[in-house]
Tab-separated table of C-alpha atoms in Angstrom:
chain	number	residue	atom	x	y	z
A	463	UNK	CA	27.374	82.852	-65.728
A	464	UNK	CA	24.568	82.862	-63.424
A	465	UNK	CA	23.501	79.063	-65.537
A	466	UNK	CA	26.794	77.949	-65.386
A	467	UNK	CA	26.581	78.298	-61.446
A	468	UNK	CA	23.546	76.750	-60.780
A	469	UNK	CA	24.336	73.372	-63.079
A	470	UNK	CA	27.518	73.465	-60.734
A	471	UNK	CA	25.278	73.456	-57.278
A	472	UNK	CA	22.696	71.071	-59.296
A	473	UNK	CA	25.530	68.243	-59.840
A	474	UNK	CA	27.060	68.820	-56.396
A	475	UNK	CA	23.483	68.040	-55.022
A	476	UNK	CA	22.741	64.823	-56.518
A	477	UNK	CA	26.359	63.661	-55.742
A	478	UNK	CA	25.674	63.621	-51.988
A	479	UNK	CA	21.793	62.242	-52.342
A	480	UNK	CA	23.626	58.919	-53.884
A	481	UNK	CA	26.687	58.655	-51.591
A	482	UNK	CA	23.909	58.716	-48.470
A	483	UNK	CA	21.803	55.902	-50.167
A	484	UNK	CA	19.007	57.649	-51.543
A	485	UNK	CA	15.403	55.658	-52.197
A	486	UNK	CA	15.451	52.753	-54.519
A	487	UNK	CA	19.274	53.930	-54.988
A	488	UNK	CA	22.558	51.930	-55.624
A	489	UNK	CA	24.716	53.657	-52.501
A	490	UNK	CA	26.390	52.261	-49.604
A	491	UNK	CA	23.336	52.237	-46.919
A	492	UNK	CA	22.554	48.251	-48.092
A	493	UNK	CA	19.447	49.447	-50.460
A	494	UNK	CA	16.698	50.728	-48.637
A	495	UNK	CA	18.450	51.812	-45.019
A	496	UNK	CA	15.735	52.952	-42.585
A	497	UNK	CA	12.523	51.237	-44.270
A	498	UNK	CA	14.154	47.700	-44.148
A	499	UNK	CA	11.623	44.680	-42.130
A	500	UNK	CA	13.302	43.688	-38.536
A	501	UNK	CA	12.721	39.577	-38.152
A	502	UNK	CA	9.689	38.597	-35.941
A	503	UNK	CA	10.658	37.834	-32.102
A	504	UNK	CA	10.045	34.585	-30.768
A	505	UNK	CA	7.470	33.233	-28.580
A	506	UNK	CA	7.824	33.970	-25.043
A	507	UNK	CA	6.140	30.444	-24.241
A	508	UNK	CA	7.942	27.342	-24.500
A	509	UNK	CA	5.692	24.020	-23.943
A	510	UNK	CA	7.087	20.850	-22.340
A	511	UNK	CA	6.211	16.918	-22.128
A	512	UNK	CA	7.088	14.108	-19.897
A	513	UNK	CA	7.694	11.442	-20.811
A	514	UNK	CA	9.405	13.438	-23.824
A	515	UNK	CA	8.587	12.839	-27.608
A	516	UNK	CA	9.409	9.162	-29.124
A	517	UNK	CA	9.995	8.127	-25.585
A	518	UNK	CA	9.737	4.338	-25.156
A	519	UNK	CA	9.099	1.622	-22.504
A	520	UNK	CA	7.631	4.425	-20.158
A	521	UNK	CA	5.971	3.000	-17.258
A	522	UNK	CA	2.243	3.262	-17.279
A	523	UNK	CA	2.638	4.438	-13.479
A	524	UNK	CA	4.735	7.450	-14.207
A	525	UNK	CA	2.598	10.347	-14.095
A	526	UNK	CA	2.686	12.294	-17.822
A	527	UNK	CA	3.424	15.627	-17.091
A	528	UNK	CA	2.869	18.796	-19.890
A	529	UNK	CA	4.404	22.753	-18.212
A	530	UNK	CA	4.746	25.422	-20.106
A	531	UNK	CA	7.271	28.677	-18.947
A	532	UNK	CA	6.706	32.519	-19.351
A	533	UNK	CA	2.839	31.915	-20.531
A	534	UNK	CA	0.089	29.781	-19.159
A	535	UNK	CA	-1.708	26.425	-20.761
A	536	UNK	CA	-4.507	26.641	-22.500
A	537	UNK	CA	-5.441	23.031	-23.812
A	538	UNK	CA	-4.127	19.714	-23.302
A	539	UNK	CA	-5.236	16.477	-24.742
A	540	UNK	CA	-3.591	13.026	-24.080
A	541	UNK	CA	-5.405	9.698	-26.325
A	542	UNK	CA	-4.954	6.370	-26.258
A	543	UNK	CA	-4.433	4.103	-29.272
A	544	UNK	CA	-8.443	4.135	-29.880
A	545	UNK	CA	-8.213	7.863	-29.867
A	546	UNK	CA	-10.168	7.969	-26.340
A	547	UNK	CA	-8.716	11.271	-24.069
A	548	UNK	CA	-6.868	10.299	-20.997
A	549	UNK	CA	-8.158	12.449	-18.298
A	550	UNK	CA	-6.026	14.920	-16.709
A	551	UNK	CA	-6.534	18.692	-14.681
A	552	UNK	CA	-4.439	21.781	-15.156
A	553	UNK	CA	-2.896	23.192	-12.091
A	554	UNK	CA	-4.265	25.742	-10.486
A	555	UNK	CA	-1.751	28.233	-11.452
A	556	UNK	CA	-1.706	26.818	-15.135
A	557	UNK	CA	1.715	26.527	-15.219
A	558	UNK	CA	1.201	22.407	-15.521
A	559	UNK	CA	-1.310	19.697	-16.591
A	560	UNK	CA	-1.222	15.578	-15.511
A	561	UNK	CA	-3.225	13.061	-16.052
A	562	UNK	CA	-5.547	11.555	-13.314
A	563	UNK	CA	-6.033	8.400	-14.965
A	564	UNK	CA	-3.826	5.562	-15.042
A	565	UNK	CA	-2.139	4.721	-18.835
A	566	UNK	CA	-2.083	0.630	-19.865
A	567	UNK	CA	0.495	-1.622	-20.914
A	568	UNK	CA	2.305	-1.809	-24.127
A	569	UNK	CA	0.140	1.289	-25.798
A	570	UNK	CA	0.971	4.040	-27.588
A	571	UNK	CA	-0.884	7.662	-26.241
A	572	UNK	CA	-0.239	10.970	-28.974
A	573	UNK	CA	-0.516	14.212	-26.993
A	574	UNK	CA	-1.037	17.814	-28.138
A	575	UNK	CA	-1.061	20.921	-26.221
A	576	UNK	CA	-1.600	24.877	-26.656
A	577	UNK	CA	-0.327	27.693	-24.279
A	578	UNK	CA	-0.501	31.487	-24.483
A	579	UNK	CA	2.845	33.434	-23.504
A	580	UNK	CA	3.425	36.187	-21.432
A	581	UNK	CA	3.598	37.772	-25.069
A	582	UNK	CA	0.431	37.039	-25.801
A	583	UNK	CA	1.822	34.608	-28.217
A	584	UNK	CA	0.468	31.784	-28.929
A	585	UNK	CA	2.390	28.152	-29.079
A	586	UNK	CA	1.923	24.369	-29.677
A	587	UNK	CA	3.502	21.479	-28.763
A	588	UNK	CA	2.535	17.640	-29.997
A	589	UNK	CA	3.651	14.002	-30.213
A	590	UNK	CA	3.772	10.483	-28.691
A	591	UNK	CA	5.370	7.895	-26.229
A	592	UNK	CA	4.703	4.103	-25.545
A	593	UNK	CA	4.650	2.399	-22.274
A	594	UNK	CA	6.466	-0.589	-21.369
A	595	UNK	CA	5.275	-4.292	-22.333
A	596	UNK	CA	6.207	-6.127	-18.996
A	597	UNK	CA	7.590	-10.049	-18.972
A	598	UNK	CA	5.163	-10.607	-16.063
A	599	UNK	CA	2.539	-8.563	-14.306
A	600	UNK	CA	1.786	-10.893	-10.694
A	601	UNK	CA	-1.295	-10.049	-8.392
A	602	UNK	CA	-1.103	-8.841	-5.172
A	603	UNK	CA	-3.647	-9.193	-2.236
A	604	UNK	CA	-4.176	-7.115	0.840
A	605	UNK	CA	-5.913	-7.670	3.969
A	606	UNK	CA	-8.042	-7.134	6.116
A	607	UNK	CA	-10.777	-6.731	3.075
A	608	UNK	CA	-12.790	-3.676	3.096
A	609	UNK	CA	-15.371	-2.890	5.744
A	610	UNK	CA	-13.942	-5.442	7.622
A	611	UNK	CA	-14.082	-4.662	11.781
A	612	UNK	CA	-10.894	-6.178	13.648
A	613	UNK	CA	-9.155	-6.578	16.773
A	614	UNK	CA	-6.794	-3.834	18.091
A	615	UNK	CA	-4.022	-6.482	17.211
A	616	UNK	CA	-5.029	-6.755	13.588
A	617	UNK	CA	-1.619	-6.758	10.701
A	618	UNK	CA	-2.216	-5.022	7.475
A	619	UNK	CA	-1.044	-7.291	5.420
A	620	UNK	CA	0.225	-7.564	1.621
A	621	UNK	CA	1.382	-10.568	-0.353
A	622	UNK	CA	2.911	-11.405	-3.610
A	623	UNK	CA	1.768	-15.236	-4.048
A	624	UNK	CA	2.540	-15.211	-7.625
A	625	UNK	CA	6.194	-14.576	-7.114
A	626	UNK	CA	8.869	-12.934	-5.180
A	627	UNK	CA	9.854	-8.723	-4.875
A	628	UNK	CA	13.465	-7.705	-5.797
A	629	UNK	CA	12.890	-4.219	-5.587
A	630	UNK	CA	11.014	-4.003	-2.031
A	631	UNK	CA	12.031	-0.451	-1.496
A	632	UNK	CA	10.189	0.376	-4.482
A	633	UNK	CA	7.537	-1.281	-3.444
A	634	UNK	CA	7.345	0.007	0.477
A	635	UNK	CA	7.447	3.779	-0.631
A	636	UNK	CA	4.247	3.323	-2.415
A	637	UNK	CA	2.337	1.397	0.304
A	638	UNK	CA	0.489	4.605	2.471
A	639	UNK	CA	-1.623	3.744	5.911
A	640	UNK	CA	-4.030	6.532	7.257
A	641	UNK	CA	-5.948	6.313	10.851
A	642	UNK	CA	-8.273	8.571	12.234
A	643	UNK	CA	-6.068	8.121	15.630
A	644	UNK	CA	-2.252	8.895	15.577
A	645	UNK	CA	-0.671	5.773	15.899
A	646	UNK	CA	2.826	4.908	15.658
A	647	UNK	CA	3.174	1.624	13.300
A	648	UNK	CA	5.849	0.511	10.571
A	649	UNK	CA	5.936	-2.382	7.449
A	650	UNK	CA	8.112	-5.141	7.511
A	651	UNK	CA	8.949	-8.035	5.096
A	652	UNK	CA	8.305	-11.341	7.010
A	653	UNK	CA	9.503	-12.688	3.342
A	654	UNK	CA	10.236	-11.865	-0.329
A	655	UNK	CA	6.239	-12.321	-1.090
A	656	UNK	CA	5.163	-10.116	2.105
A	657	UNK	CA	5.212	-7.453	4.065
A	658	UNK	CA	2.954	-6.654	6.927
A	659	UNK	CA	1.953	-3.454	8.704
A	660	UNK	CA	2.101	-3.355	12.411
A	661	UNK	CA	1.285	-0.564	15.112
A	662	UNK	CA	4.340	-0.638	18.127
A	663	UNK	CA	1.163	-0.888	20.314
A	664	UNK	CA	-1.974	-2.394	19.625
A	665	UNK	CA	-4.531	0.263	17.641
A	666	UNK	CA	-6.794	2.226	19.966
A	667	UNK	CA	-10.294	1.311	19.916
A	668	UNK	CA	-12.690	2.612	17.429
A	669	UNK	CA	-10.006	3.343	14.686
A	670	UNK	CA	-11.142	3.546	10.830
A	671	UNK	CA	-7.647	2.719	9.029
A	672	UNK	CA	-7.183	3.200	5.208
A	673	UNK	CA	-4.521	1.730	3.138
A	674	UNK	CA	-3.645	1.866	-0.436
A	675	UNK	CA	-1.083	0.538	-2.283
A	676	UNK	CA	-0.085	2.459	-5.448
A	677	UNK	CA	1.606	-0.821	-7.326
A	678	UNK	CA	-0.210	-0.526	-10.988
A	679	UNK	CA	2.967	0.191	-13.175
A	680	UNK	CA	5.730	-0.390	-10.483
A	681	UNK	CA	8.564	-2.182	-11.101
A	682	UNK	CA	9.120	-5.309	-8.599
A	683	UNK	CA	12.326	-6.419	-9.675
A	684	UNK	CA	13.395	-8.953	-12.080
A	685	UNK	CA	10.929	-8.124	-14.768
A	686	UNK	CA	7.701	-8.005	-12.664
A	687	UNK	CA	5.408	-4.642	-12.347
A	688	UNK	CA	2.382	-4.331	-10.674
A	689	UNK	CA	-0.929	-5.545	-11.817
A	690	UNK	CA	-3.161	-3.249	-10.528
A	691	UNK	CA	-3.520	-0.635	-7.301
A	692	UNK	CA	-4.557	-1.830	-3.920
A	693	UNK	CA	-6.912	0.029	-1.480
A	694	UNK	CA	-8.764	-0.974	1.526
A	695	UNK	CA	-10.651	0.576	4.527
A	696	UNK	CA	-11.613	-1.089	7.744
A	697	UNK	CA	-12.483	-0.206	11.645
A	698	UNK	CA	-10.094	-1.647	14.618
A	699	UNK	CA	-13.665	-2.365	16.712
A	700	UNK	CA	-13.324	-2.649	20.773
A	701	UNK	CA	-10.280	-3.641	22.568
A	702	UNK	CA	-10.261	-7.004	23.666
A	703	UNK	CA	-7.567	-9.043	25.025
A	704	UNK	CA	-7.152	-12.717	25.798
A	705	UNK	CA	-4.955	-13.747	28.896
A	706	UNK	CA	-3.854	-17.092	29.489
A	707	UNK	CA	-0.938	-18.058	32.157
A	708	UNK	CA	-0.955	-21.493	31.423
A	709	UNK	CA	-0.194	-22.969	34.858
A	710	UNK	CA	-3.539	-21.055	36.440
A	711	UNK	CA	-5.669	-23.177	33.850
A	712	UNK	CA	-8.099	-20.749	33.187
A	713	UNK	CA	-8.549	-17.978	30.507
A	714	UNK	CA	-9.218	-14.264	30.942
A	715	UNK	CA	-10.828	-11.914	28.921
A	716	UNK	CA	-10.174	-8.261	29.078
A	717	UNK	CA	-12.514	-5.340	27.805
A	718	UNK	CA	-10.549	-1.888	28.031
A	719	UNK	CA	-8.161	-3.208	30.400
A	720	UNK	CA	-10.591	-4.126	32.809
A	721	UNK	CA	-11.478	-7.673	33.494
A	722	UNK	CA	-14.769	-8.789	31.290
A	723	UNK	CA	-14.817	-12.934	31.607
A	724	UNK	CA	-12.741	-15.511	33.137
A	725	UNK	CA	-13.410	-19.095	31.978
A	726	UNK	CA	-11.643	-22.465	33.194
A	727	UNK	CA	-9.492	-23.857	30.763
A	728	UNK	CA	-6.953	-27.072	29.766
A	729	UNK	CA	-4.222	-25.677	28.157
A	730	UNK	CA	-1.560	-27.785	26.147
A	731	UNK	CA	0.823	-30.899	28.417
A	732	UNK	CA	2.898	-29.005	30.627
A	733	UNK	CA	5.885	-31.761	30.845
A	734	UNK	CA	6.077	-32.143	26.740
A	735	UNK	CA	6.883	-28.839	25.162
A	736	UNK	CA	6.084	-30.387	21.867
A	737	UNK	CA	2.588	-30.192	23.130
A	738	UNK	CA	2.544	-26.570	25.047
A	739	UNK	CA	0.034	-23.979	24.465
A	740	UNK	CA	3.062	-21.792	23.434
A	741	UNK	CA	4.283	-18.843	24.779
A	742	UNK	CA	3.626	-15.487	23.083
A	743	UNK	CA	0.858	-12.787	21.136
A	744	UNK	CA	-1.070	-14.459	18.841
A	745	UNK	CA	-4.081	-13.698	17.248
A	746	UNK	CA	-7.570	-14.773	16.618
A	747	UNK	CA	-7.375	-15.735	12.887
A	748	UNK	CA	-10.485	-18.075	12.205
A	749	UNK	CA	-13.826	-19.120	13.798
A	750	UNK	CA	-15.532	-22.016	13.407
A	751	UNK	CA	-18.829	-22.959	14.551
A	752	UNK	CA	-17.220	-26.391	14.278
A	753	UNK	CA	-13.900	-27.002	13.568
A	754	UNK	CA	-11.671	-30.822	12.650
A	755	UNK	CA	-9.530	-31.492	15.221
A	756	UNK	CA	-8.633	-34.761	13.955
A	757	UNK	CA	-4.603	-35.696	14.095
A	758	UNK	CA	-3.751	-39.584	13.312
A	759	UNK	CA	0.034	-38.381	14.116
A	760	UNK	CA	-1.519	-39.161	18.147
A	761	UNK	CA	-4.034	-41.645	17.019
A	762	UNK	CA	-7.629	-39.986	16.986
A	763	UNK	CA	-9.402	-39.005	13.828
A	764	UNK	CA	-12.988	-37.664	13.055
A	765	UNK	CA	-13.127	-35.384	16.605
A	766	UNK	CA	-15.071	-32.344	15.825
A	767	UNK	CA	-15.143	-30.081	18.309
A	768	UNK	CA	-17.494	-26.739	18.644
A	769	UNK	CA	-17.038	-22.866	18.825
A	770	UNK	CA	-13.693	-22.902	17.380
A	771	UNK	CA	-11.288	-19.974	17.492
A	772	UNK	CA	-8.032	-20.783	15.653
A	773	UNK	CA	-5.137	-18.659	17.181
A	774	UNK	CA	-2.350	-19.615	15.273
A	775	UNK	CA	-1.335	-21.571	11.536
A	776	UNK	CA	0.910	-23.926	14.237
A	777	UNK	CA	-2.430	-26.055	15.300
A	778	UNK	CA	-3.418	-23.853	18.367
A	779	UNK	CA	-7.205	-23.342	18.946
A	780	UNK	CA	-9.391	-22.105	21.668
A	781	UNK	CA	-12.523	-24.194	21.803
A	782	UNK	CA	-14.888	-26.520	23.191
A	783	UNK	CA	-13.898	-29.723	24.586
A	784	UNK	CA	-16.828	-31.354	26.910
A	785	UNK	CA	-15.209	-34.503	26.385
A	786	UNK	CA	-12.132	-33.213	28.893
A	787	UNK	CA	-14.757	-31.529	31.207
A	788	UNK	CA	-12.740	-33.584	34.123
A	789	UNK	CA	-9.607	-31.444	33.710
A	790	UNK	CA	-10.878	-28.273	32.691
A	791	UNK	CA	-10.123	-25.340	35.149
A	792	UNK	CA	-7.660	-28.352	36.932
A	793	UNK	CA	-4.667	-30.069	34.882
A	794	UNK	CA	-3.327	-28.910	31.859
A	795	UNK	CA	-3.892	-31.995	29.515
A	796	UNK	CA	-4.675	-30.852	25.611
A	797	UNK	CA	-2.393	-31.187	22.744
A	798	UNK	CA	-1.916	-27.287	22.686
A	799	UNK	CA	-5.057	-26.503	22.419
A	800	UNK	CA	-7.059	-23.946	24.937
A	801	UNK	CA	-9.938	-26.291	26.092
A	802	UNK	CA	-13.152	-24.775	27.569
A	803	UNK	CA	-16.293	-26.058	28.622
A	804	UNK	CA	-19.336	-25.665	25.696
A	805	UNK	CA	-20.882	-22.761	27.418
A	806	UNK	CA	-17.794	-20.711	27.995
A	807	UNK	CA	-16.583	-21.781	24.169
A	808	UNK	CA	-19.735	-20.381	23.571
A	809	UNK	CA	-19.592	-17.129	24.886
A	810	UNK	CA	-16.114	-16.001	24.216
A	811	UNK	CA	-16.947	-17.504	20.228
A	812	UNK	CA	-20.091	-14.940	20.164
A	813	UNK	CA	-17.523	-11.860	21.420
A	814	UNK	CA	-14.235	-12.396	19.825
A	815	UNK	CA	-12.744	-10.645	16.319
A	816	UNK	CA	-10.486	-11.576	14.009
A	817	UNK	CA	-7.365	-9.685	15.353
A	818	UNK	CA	-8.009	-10.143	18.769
A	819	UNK	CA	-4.491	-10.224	20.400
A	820	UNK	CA	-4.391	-13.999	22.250
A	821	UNK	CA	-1.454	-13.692	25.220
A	822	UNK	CA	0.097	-16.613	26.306
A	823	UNK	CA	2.165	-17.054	29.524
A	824	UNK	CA	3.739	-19.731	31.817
A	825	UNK	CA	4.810	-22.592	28.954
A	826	UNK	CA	8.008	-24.386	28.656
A	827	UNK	CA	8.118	-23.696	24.945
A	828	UNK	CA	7.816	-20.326	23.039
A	829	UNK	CA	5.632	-19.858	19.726
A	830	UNK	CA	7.942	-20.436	16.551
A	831	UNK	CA	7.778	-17.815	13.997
A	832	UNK	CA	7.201	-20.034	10.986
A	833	UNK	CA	4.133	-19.926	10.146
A	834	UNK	CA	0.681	-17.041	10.197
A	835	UNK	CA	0.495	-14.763	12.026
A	836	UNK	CA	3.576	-14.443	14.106
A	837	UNK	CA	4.341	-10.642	13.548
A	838	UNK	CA	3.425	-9.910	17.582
A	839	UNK	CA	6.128	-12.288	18.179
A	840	UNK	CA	8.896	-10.088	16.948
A	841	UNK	CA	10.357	-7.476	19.403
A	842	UNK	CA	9.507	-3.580	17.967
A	843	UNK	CA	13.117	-3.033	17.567
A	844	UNK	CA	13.358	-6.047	15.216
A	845	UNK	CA	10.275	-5.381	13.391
A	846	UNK	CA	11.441	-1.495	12.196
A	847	UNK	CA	14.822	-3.203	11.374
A	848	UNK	CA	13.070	-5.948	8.745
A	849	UNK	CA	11.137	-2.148	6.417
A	850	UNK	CA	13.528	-1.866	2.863
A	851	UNK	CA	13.307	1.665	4.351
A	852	UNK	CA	15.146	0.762	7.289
């Protein structure tokens, strides 16, 4: 009996080993319950790119941007076609990395970067964009050139001469002016192939101005990007202003306000407005130890005259004229021109700068705006309303 018994409990025990899924058993736990492998977790880290993967006709302007979330970056390399790293700088927090160094046209650049997550995970991203092949990539020039010392009336100025802006919003937001004096100034476009730069009042004295113009990569408008980035730094020198009321014939110079020379002048016909030195701010825009002031429309050719000062593209000058010594400082007898004996030429030639703001007062006629450089002409109002920004 008592062997009989124990076969009994012996059965009953291996019954409910296999109904609870024993070890390498056939039960209902799924083979292998407790000891089977969970699946890996993911990465923490996830890496980014911009421009993204395959992208195509990317700007070489647009910056090329590589983040990475819930980690931090560890490498990042950007080549060009000839394998050559572009050079870039992680952020500080190393949450980013982008480039420093402009891309070119019409390339293909293959990037690769490695991160570490919050994990401690690592991850890796790769792969490639190409930038844009443009129809037409014109110059652009800027002025005044670098170094340069000016008047306090001076223009920055920027042109397109190899063809016209659609986009000149685009263009305006990248154009960036920097004084070491606050002074209140705004762009304009006098046309579709410039814009100019003008402070409501003239700069203060002393003034070191830098501009640069971020146009590499932008797109102009009809095709057109930018050929290359613009920069230049120059000093507004002393302030110097020119004063003429035409019917006092003579010419004043002022230093700081304060009167520094006063010279007898003939100033342009008085009764034939074609002929008036016109009314309004010009600027000193040339000199010219001797300048042609030939004009067979009134019958005289080969006069040369000395100490030339060209204020205006319209044929105004301030300059020698011995030959109308009779009239100078007495009648107003010149073809627009500001006539001054060859001493006095001489001296206000030796002091003035290119930007030196030229006043004008007491003419029948007024200064057209058609041709350099009129932008003193244009009330402030007017001027803020002609910025794309406007």
């Amino acid at each position: 009996m008592l062997g009989a018994l124990f076969l009994v409990l012996a059965l009953l025990a291996a019954c409910t080993s296999e109904e609870h899924g024993s070890p390498g058993g056939t039960g209902g736990g799924g083979g292998g319950g407790g000891s089977e492998q969970q699946p890996e977790a993911q990465p923490k880290a996830k890496l980014a790119a911009s421009p993204a993967a395959d992208a195509a006709d990317v700007p070489p302007g647009d910056p090329v941007k590589i983040t990475v979330t819930d980690g931090v970056i560890d490498t990042v390399e950007l080549v060009n076609p000839d394998g050559k790293a572009v050079k870039g700088v992680v952020s500080g927090d190393k949450l980013s990395w982008s480039n420093t160094e402009s891309l070119g046209y019409g390339k293909k650049y293959s990037y690769t970067a490695a991160a570490t997550g919050s994990d401690g995970k690592k991850v890796q991203l790769a792969g490639s964009f190409t930038t844009l092949k443009p129809a037409k990539t014109p110059r652009a020039t800027i002025n005044p050139a670098d170094n340069a010392t000016v008047g306090v009336a001076m223009p920055i100025s920027i042109k397109f001469p190899e063809g016209k802006v659609t986009d000149k919003a685009a263009v305006e937001k990248v154009l960036k002016v920097e004084s070491s004096k606050e002074v209140a100034g705004s762009w304009a476009w006098l046309n579709d192939q410039q814009v100019d730069w003008r402070p409501k009042e003239y700069w203060p004295a002393n003034t070191k101005v830098t501009v640069t113009a971020k146009l590499f990569g932008l797109a102009y408008g009809g095709g057109a990007y930018g050929k290359a980035d613009l920069t230049t730094t120059f000093t507004v020198g002393r302030n110097q202003v020119v004063k003429v009321n035409t019917p006092d014939h003579k010419m004043n110079v002022y230093r700081d306000g304060s009167l520094f020379a006063s010279y007898p002048s003939s100033n342009g016909k008085d009764a034939d407005p074609d002929l008036n030195t016109p009314n309004g701010t010009m600027i000193v825009m040339q000199k010219d130890p001797v300048g042609d002031f030939s004009n067979p429309k009134y019958g005289y050719t080969n006069v040369m005259k000395k100490w030339a000062v060209r204020i205006s593209n319209h044929g105004e000058f301030i300059h020698e004229n011995n030959d109308n010594r009779a009239n100078i400082g007495k009648a107003n007898t010149s073809h627009g021109c500001v006539n001054l004996l060859e001493a006095d030429a001489k001296a206000y030639f030796d002091t003035a700068l290119i930007g030196d703001p030229v006043e004008v007062t007491g003419s029948k006629a007024n200064m057209p705006t058609t041709s350099d450089v009129y932008d003193w002409l244009i009330p402030w109002s007017q001027w803020q309303s002609m910025s794309a920004l406007r």
